[in-house]
mmCIF file of C-alpha atoms in Angstrom:
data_model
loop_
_atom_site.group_PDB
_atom_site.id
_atom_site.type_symbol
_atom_site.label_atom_id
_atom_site.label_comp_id
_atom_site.label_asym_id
_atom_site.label_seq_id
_atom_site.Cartn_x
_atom_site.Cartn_y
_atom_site.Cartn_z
ATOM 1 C CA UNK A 220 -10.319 7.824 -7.018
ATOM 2 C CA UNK A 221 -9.667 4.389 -6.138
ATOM 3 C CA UNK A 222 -11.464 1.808 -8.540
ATOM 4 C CA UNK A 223 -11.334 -2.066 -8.861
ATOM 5 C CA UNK A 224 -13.860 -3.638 -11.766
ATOM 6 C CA UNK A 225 -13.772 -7.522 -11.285
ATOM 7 C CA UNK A 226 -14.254 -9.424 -14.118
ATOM 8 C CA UNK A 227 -14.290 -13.699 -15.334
ATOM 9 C CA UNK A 228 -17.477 -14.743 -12.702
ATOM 10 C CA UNK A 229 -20.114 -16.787 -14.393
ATOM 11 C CA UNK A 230 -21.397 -20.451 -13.883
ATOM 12 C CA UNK A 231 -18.896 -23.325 -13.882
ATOM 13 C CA UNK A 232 -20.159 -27.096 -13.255
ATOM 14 C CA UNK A 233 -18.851 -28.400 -10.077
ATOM 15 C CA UNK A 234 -14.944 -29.919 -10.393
ATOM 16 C CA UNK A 235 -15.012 -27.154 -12.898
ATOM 17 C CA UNK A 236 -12.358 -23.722 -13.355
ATOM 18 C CA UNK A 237 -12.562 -20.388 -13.646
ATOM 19 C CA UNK A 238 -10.507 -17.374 -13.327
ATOM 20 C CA UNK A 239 -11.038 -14.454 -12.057
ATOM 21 C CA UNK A 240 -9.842 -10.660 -12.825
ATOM 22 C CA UNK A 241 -9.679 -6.985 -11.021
ATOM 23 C CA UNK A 242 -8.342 -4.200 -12.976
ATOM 24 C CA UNK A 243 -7.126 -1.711 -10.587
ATOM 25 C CA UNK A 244 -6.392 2.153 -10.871
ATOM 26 C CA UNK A 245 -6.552 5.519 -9.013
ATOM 27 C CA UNK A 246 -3.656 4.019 -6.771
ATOM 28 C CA UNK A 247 -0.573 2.881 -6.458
ATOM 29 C CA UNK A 248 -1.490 -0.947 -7.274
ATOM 30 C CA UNK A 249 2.420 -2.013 -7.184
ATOM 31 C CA UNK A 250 2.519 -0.542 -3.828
ATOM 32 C CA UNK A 251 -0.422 -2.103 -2.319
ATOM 33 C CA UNK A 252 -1.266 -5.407 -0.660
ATOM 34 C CA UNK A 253 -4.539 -7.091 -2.556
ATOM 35 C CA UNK A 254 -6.946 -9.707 -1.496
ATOM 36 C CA UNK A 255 -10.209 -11.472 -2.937
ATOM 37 C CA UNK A 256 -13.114 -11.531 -0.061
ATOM 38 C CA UNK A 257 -16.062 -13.265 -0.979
ATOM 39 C CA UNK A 258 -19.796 -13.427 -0.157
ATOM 40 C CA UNK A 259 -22.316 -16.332 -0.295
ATOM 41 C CA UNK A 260 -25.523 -15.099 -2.049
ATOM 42 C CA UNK A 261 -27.319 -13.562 0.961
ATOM 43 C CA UNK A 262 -24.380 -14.519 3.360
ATOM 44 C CA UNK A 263 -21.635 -12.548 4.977
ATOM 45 C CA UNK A 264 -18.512 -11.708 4.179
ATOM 46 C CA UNK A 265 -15.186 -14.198 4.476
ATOM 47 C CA UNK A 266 -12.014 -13.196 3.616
ATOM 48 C CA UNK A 267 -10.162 -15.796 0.824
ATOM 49 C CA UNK A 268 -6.734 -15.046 -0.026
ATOM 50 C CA UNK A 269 -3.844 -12.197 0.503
ATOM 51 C CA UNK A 270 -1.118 -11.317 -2.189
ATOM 52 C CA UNK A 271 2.351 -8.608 -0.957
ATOM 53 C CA UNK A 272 3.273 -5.909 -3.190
ATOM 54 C CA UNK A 273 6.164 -8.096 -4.900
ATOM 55 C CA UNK A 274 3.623 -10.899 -5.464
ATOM 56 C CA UNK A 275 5.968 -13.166 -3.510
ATOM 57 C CA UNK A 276 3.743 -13.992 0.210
ATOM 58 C CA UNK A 277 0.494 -15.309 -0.329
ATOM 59 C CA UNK A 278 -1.928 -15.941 2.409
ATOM 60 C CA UNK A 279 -5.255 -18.275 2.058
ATOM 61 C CA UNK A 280 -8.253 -19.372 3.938
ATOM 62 C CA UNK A 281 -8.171 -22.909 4.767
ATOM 63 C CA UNK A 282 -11.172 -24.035 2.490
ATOM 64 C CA UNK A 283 -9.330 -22.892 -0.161
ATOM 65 C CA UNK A 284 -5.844 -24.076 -0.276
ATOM 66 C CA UNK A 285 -4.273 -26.313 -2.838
ATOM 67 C CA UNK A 286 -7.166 -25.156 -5.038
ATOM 68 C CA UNK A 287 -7.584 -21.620 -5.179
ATOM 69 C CA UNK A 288 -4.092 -19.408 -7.005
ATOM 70 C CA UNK A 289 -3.640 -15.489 -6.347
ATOM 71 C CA UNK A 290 -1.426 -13.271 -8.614
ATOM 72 C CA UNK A 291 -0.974 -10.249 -10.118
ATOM 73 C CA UNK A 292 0.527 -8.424 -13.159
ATOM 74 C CA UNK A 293 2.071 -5.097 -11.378
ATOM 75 C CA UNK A 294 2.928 -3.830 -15.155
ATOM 76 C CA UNK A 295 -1.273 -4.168 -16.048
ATOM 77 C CA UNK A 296 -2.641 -3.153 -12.603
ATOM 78 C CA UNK A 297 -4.105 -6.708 -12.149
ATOM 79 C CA UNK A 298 -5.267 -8.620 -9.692
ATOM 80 C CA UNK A 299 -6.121 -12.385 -10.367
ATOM 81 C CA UNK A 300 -7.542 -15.481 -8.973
ATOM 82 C CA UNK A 301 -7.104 -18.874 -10.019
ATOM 83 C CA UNK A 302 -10.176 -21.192 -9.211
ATOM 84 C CA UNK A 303 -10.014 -24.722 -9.556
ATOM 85 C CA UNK A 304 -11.865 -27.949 -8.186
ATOM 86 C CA UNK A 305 -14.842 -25.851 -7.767
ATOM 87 C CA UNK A 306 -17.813 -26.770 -5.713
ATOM 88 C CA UNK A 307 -21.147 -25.238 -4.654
ATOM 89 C CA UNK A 308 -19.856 -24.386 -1.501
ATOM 90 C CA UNK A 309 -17.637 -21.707 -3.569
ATOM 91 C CA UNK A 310 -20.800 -20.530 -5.343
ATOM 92 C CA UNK A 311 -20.452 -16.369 -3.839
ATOM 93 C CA UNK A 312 -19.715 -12.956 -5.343
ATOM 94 C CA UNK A 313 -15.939 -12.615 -5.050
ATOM 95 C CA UNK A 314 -14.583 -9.030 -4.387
ATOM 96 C CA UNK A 315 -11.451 -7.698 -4.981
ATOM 97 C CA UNK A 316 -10.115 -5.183 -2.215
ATOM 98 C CA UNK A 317 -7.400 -3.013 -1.154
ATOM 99 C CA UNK A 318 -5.286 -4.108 2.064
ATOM 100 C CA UNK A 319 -4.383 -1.813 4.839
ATOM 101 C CA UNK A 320 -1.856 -3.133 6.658
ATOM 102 C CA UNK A 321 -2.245 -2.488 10.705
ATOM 103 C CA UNK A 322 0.370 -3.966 13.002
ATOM 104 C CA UNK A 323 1.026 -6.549 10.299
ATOM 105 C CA UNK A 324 -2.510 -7.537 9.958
ATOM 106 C CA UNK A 325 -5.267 -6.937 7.154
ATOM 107 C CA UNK A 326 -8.216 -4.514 6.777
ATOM 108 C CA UNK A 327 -9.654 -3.638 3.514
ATOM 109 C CA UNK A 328 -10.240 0.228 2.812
ATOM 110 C CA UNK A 329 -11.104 -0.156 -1.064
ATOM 111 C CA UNK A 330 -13.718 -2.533 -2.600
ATOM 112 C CA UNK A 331 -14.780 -3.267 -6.315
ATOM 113 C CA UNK A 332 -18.320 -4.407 -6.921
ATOM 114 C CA UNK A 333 -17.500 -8.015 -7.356
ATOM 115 C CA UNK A 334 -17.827 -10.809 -9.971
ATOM 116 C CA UNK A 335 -20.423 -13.698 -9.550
ATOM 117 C CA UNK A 336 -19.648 -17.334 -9.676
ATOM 118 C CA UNK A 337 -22.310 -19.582 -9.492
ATOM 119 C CA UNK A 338 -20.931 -23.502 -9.114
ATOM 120 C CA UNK A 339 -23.701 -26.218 -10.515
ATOM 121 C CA UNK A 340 -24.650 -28.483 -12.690
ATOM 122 C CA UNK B 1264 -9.859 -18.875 13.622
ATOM 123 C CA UNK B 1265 -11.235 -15.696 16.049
ATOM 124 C CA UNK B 1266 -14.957 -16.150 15.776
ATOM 125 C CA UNK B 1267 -17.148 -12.664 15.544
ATOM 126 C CA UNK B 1268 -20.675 -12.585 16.811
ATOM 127 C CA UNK B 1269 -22.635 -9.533 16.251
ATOM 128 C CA UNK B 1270 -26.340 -8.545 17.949
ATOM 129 C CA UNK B 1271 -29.004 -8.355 17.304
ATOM 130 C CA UNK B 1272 -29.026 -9.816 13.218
ATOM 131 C CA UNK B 1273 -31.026 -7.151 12.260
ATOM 132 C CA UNK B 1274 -33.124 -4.098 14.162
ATOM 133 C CA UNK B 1275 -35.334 -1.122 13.178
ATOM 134 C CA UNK B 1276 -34.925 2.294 14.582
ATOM 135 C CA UNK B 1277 -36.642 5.375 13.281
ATOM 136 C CA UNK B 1278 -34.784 8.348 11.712
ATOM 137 C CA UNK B 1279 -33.267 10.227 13.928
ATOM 138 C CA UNK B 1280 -32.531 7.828 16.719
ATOM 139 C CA UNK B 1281 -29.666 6.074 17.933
ATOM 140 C CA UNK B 1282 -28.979 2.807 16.133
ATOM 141 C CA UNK B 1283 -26.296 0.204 18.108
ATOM 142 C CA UNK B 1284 -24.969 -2.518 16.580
ATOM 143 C CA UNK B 1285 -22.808 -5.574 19.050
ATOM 144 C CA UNK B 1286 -19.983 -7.198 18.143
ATOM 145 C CA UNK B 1287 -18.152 -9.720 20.190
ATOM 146 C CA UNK B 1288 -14.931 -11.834 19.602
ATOM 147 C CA UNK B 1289 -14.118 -15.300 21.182
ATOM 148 C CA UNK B 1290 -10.818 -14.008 21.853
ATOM 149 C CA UNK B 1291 -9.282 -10.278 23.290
ATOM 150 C CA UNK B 1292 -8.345 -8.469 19.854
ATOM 151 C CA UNK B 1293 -6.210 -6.278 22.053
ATOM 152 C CA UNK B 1294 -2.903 -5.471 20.384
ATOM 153 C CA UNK B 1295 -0.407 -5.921 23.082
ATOM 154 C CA UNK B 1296 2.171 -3.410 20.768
ATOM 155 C CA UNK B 1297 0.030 -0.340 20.688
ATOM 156 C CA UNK B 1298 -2.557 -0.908 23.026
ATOM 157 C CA UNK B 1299 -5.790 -0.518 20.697
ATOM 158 C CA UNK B 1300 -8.249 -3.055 19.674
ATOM 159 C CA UNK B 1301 -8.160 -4.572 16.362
ATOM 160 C CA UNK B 1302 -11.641 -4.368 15.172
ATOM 161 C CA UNK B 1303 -12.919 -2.514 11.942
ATOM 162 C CA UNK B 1304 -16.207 -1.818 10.929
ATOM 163 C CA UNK B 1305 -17.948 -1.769 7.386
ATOM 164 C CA UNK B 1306 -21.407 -0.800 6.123
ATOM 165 C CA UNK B 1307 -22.834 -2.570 2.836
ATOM 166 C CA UNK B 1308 -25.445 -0.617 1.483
ATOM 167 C CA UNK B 1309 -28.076 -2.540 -0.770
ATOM 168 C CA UNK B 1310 -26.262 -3.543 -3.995
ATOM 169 C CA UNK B 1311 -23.080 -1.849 -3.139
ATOM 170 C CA UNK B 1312 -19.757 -3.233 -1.723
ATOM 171 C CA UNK B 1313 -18.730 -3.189 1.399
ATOM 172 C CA UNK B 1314 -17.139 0.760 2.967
ATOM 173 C CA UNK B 1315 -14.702 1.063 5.645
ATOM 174 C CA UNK B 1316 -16.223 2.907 8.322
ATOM 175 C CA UNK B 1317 -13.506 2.194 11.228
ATOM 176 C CA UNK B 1318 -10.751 0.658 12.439
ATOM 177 C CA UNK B 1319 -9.020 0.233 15.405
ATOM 178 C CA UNK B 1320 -11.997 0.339 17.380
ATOM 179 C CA UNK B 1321 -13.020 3.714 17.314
ATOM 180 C CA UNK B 1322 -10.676 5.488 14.496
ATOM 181 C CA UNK B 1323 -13.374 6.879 11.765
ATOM 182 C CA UNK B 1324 -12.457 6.610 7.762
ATOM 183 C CA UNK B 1325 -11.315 9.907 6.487
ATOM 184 C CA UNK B 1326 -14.907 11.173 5.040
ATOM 185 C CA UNK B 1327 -17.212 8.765 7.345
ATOM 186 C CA UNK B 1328 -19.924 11.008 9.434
ATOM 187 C CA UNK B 1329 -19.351 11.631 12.825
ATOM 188 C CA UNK B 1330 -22.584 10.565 13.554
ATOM 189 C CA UNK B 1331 -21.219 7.103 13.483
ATOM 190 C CA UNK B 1332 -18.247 5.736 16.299
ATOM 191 C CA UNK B 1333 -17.080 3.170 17.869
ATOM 192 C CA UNK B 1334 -16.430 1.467 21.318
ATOM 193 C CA UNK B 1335 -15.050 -1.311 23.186
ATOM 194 C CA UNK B 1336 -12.041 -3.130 23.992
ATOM 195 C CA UNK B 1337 -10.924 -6.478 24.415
ATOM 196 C CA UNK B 1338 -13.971 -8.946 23.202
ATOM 197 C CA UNK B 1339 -16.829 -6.393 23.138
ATOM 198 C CA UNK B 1340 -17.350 -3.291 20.819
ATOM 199 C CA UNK B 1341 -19.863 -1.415 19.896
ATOM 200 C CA UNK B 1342 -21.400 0.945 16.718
ATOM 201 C CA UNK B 1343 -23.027 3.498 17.655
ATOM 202 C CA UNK B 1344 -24.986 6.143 14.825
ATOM 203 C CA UNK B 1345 -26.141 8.853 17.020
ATOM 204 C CA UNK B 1346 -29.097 9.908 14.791
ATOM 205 C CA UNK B 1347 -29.915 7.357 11.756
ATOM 206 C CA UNK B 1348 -30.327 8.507 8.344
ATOM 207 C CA UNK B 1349 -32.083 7.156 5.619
ATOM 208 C CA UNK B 1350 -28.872 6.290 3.725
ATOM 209 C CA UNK B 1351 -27.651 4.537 6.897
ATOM 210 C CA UNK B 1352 -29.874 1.886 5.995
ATOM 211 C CA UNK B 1353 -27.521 -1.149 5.481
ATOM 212 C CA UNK B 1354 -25.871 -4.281 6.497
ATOM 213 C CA UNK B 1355 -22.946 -3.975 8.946
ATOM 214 C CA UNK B 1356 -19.999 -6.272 9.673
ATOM 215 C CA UNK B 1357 -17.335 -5.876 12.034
ATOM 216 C CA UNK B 1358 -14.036 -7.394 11.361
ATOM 217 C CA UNK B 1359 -11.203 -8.014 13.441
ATOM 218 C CA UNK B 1360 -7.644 -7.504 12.615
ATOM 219 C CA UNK B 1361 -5.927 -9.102 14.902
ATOM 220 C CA UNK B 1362 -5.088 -12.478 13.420
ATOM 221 C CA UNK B 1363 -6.341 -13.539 9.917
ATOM 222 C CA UNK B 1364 -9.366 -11.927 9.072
ATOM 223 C CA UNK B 1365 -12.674 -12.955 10.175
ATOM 224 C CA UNK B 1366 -16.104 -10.819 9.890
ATOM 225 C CA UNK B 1367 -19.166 -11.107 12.066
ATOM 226 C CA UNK B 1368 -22.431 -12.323 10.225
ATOM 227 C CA UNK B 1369 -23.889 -8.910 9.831
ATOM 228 C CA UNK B 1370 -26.639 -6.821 11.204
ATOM 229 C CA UNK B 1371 -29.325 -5.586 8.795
ATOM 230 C CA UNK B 1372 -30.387 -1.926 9.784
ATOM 231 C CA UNK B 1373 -33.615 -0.495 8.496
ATOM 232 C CA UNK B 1374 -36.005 2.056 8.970
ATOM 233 C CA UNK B 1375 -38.707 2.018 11.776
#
C-alpha cells in the first residue's frame, strides 16, 4: 500500500522559513516522479513543484520560484520542500503526491494527508 | 496557464440519482499523439486527500466504481455517477494534463 505522511507544517511569521517533509513507502520511491500540491484553507487545489526520479529536473509554479526548493533523499524515501520568503498568500495544507507520467505530463495517483502551514504574524 | 472552470460549484442530488459535474478548459486538452483528452478527475472526501478517479477523460482508476465515468473531448468533459451514494458525498476537481497542471475550483456534492 502506497503511503506518504508529511511532516514540518506549522506557523511561520511572514519573510519567515520552513521545511517541509514526506516519508514515502509501499512503492518504488526512487522510481517515481514526486510533487508537493497545495490547498488554501477552504480553496482548491494548485499544483507547486515537480522533482524526476534522479532528483536532477525540477519543475515549479510561477508564484513560487526563486523561493520555494524541492529534493529528495532516494536512500530515506524522502520527499522535501524548502520554503523560504514566506507570505500569507502561501498559508495552505501542502500535500505530497505521487506523479503519473502521461505523454510527458503530470497526474497524481497517490496522496498523503498533508502538512499545514499557516504564514502570520 | 490552461484555465479549468467547473459547473455548477456545488449541487444536491438525492441517493440514487445521477449526479453531473462540468468541467471546461480555455484551451483543447486534446493530445495530438494519441488522440485522447488530457483531463483527470479526483474526489476529496471531507478530511481526506484528494483520490484519482480518472484520467484521460474517461479511463477509471483500477478499484474506482463503475458507477462513476467520464466524457468529453476537446474543452468540455463531463462526470457522470449514475446512482449517488452516500460516500460519494465530496468535493470534485478535474485536472488537466496537458500542459502544467492546473485544477478546476471544485464542485461540492451533497445529499438531497
Amino acid at each position: 500500500e502506497v503511503q506518504l505522511v508529511e511532516s514540518g507544517g506549522g506557523l511561520v511569521q511572514p519573510g519567515g522559513s520552513l521545511r517541509l517533509s514526506c516519508a514515502a513507502s509501499g512503492f518504488s520511491f526512487s522510481g517515481s516522479w514526486m510533487s508537493w500540491v497545495r490547498q488554501a484553507p477552504g480553496k482548491g487545489l494548485e499544483w507547486v513543484t515537480n522533482i524526476n526520479p534522479e532528483g536532477s529536473e525540477k519543475y515549479y509554479v510561477d508564484s513560487v520560484k526563486g523561493r520555494f526548493t524541492i529534493s529528495r533523499d532516494n536512500a530515506n524515501n524522502s520527499l522535501y520542500l524548502q520554503m523560504n520568503s514566506l507570505s500569507a498568500e502561501d498559508t495552505a495544507v501542502y500535500h505530497c503526491a505521487r506523479v503519473r507520467i502521461l505523454s510527458s505530463r503530470s497526474l497524481f495517483d497517490s496522496w498523503g494527508q498533508g502538512t499545514l502551514v499557516t504564514v502570520s504574524s | 496557464d490552461i484555465v479549468m472552470t467547473q459547473s455548477p460549484d456545488s449541487l444536491a442530488v438525492s441517493l440514487g440519482e445521477r449526479a453531473t459535474i462540468n468541467c471546461k478548459s480555455s484551451q483543447s486538452v486534446l493530445n495530438s499523439s494519441n488522440n485522447k483528452n488530457s483531463l483527470a478527475w479526483y474526489q476529496q472526501r471531507p478530511g481526506q486527500p484528494p483520490k484519482l478517479l480518472i484520467y484521460w477523460a474517461s479511463t477509471r482508476e483500477s478499484g474506482v466504481p463503475d458507477r462513476f465515468s467520464g466524457s468529453g473531448s476537446g474543452t468540455d468533459f463531463t462526470l457522470t455517477i449514475s446512482s449517488l451514494q452516500a460516500e460519494d458525498v465530496a468535493v470534485y476537481y478535474c485536472q488537466q494534463h496537458y500542459d502544467t497542471p492546473t485544477f478546476g475550483q471544485g464542485t461540492k456534492l451533497e445529499i438531497k
